[in-house]
mmCIF file of C-alpha atoms in Angstrom:
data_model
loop_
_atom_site.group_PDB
_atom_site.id
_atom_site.type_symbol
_atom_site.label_atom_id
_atom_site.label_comp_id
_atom_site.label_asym_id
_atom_site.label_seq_id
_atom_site.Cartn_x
_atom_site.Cartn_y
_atom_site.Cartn_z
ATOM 1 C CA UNK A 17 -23.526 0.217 2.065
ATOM 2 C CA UNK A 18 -23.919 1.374 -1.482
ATOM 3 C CA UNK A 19 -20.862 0.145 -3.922
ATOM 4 C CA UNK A 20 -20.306 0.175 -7.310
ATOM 5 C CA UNK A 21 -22.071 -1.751 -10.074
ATOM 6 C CA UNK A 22 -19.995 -4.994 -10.870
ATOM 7 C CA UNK A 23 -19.426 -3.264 -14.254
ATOM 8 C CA UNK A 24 -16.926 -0.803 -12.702
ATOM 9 C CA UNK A 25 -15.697 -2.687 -9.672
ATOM 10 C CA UNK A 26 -14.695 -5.540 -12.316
ATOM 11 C CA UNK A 27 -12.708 -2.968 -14.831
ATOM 12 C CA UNK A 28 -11.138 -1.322 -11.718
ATOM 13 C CA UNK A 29 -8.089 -3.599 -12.110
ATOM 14 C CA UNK A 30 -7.754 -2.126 -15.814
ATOM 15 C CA UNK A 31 -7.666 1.371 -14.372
ATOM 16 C CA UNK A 32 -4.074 1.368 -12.677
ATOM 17 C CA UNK A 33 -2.973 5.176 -13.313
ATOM 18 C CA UNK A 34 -4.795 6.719 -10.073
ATOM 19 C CA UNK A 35 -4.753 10.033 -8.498
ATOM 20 C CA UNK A 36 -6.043 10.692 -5.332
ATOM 21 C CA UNK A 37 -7.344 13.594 -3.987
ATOM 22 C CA UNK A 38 -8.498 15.256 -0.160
ATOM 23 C CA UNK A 39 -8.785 18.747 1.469
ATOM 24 C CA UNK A 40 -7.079 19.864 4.870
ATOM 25 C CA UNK A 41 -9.408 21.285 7.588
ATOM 26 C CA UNK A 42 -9.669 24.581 5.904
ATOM 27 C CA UNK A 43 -10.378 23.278 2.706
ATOM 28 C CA UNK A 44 -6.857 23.386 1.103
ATOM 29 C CA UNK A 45 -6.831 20.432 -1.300
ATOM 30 C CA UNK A 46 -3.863 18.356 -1.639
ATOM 31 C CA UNK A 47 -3.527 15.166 -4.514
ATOM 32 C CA UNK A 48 -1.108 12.217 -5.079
ATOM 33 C CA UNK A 49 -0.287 9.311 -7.167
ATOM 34 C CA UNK A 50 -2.218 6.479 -5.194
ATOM 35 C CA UNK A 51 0.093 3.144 -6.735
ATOM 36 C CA UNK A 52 -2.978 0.821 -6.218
ATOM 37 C CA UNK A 53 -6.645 0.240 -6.011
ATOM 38 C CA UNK A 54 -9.286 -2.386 -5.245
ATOM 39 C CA UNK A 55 -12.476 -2.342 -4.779
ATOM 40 C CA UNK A 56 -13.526 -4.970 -1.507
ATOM 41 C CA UNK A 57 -16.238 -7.377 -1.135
ATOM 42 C CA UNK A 58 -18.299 -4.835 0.808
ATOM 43 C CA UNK A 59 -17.923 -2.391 -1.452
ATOM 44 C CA UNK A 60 -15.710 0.110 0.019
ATOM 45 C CA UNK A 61 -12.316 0.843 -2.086
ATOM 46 C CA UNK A 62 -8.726 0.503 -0.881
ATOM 47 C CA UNK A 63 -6.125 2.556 -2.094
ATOM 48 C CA UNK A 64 -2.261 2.331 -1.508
ATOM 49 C CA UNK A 65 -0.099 5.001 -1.659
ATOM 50 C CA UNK A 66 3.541 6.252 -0.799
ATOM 51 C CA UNK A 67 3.177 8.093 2.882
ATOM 52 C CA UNK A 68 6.616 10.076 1.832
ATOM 53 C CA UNK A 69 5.702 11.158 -1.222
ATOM 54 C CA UNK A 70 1.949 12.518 -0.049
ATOM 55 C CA UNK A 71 2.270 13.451 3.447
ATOM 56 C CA UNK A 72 -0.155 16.242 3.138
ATOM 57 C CA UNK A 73 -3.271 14.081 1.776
ATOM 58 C CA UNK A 74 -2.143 11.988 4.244
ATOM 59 C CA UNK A 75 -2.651 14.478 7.484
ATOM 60 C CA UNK A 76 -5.498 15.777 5.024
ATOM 61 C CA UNK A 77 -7.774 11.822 5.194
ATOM 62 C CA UNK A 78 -7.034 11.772 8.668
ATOM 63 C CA UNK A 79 -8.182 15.323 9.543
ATOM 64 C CA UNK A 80 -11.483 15.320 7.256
ATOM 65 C CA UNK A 81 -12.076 11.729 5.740
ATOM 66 C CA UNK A 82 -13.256 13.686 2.589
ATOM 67 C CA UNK A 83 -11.541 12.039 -0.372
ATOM 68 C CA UNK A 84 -12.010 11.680 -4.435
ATOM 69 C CA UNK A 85 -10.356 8.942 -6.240
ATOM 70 C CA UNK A 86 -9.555 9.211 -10.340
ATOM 71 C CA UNK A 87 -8.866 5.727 -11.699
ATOM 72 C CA UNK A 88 -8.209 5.888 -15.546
ATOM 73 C CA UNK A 89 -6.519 3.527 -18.375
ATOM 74 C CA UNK A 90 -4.013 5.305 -20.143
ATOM 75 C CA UNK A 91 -4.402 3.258 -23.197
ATOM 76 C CA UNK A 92 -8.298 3.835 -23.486
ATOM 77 C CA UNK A 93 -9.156 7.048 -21.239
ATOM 78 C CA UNK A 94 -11.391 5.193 -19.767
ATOM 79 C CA UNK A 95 -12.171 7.305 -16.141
ATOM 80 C CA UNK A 96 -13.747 6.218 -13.278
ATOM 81 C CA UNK A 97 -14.309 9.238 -10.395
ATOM 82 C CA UNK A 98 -15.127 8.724 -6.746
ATOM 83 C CA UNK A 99 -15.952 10.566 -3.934
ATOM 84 C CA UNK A 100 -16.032 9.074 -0.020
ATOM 85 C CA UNK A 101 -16.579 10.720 3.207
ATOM 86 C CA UNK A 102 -15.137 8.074 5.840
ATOM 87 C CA UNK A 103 -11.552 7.528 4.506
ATOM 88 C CA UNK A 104 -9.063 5.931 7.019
ATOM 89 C CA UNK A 105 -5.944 5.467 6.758
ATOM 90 C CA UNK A 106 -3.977 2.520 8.164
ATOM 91 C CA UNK A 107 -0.881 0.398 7.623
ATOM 92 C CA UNK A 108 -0.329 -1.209 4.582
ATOM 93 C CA UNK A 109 -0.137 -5.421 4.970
ATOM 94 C CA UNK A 110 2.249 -7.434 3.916
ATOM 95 C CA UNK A 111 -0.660 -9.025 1.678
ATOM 96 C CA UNK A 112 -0.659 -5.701 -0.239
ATOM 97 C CA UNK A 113 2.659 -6.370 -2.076
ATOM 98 C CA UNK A 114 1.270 -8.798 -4.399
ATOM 99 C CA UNK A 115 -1.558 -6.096 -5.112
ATOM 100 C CA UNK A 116 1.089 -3.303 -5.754
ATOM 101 C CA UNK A 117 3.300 -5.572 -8.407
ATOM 102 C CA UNK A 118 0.244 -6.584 -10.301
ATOM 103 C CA UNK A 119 -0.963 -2.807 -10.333
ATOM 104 C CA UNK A 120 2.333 -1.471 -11.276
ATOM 105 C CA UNK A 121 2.623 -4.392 -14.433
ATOM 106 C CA UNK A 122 -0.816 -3.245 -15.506
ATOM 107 C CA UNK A 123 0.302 0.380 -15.486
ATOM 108 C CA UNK A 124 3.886 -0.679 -17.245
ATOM 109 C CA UNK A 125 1.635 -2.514 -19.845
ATOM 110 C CA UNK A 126 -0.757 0.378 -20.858
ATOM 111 C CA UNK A 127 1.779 2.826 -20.902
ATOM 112 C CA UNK A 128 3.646 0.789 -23.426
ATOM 113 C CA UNK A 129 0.909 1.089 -25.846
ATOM 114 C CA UNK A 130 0.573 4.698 -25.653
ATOM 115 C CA UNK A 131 2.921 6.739 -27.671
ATOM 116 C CA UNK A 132 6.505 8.333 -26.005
ATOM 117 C CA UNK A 133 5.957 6.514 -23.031
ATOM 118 C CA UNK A 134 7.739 2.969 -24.140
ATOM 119 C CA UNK A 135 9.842 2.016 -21.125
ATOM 120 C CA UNK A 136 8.385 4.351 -18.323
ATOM 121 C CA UNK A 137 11.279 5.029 -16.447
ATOM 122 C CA UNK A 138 9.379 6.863 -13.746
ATOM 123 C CA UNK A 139 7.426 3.410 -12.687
ATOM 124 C CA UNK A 140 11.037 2.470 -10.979
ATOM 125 C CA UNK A 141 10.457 5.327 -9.245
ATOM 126 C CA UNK A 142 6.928 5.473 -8.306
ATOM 127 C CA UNK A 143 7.373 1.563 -6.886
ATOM 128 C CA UNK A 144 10.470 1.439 -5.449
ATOM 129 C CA UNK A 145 8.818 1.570 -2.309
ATOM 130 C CA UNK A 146 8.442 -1.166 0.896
ATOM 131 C CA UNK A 147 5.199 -2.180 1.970
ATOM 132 C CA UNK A 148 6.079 -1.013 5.532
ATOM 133 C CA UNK A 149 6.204 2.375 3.962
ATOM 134 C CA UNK A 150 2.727 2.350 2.640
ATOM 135 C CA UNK A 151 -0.538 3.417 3.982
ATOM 136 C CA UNK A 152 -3.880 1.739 3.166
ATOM 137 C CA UNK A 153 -6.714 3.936 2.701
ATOM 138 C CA UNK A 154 -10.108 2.285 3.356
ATOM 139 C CA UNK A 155 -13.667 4.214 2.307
ATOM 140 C CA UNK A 156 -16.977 3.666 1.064
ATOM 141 C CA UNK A 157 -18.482 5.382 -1.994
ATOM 142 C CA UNK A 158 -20.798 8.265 -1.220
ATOM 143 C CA UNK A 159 -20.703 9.374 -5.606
ATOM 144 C CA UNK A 160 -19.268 8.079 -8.432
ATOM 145 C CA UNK A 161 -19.286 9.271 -11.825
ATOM 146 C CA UNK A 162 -17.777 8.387 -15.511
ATOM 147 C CA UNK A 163 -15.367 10.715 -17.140
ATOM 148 C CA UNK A 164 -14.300 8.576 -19.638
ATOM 149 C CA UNK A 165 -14.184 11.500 -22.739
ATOM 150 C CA UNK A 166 -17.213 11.120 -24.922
ATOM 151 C CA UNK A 167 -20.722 11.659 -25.077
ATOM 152 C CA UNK A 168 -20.920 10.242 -21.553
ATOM 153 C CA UNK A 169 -18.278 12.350 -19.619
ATOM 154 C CA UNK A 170 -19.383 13.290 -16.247
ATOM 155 C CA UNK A 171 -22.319 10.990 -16.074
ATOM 156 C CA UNK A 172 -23.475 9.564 -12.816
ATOM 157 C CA UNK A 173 -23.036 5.743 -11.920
ATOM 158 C CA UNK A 174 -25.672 4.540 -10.042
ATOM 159 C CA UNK A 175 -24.614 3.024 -6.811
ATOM 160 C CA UNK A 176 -26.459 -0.410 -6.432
ATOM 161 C CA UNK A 177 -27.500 -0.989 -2.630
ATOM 162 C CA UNK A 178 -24.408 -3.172 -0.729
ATOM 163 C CA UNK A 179 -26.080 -6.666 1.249
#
């Protein structure tokens, strides 16, 4: 299974504002806040979102599996984009609440160095959320490209070839 060079996967957990992305049957797209990412020893990603607050990408994953992932730092601008064909989706564990708080203080902490954000009331928001009440989606990476702004922007990572 191809994943992601170790460069990426490693800074993934520096990446915590992430927007997720899918299209319905008929090709309507739909995108959400996803509140975590990781990327898993076999090199598929796991995202976790809010199933009340994106019920359409929801029904859209299930429908198609088609799904593009933006992962940036809000500090740096640093932008990682994926694209995966075989999303599932699937209860959230209990395991996963330790993943959301450290994702959410990552988020709190960039957004405190970037200007008129100090305090980011919103994050109460965005979090206050059980892990019963989250979905887990699971895919592997079909593309991936940078979009960090610069020279770079909208360069293709090369996927290195999974065990």
């Amino acid at each position: 299974m191809p994943r992601l060079p170790a460069e990426w996967s490693n800074s993934l957990p520096m990446l915590p504002s992430l927007r997720l992305g899918a299209c319905d049957h008929v090709g309507v797209p739909r995108v959400c806040r996803a509140l975590a990412a990781d990327a898993l020893p076999d090199g598929r990603m796991m995202a976790l979102l809010a199933e009340r607050a994106a019920p359409l990408v929801v029904a859209a994953l299930r429908e198609t599996g088609q799904i593009a992932m933006l992962a940036t730092s809000p500090r740096t601008n640093r932008t990682l984009h994926l694209k995966g064909r075989d999303a599932r989706v699937q209860p959230a564990l209990p395991s996963h609440a330790a993943l959301l708080a450290l994702r959410r203080d990552t988020l709190s902490q960039e957004l405190a160095d970037v200007d008129g954000f100090a305090g980011a009331p919103f994050l109460a928001h965005w979090y206050d959320v059980q892990v019963g009440d989250l979905v887990a989606v699971y895919f592997s990476v079909t593309g991936a490209w940078n979009q960090t702004p610069g020279p770079h922007a909208g360069q293709p990572i090369d996927l290195e070839a999974g065990p």
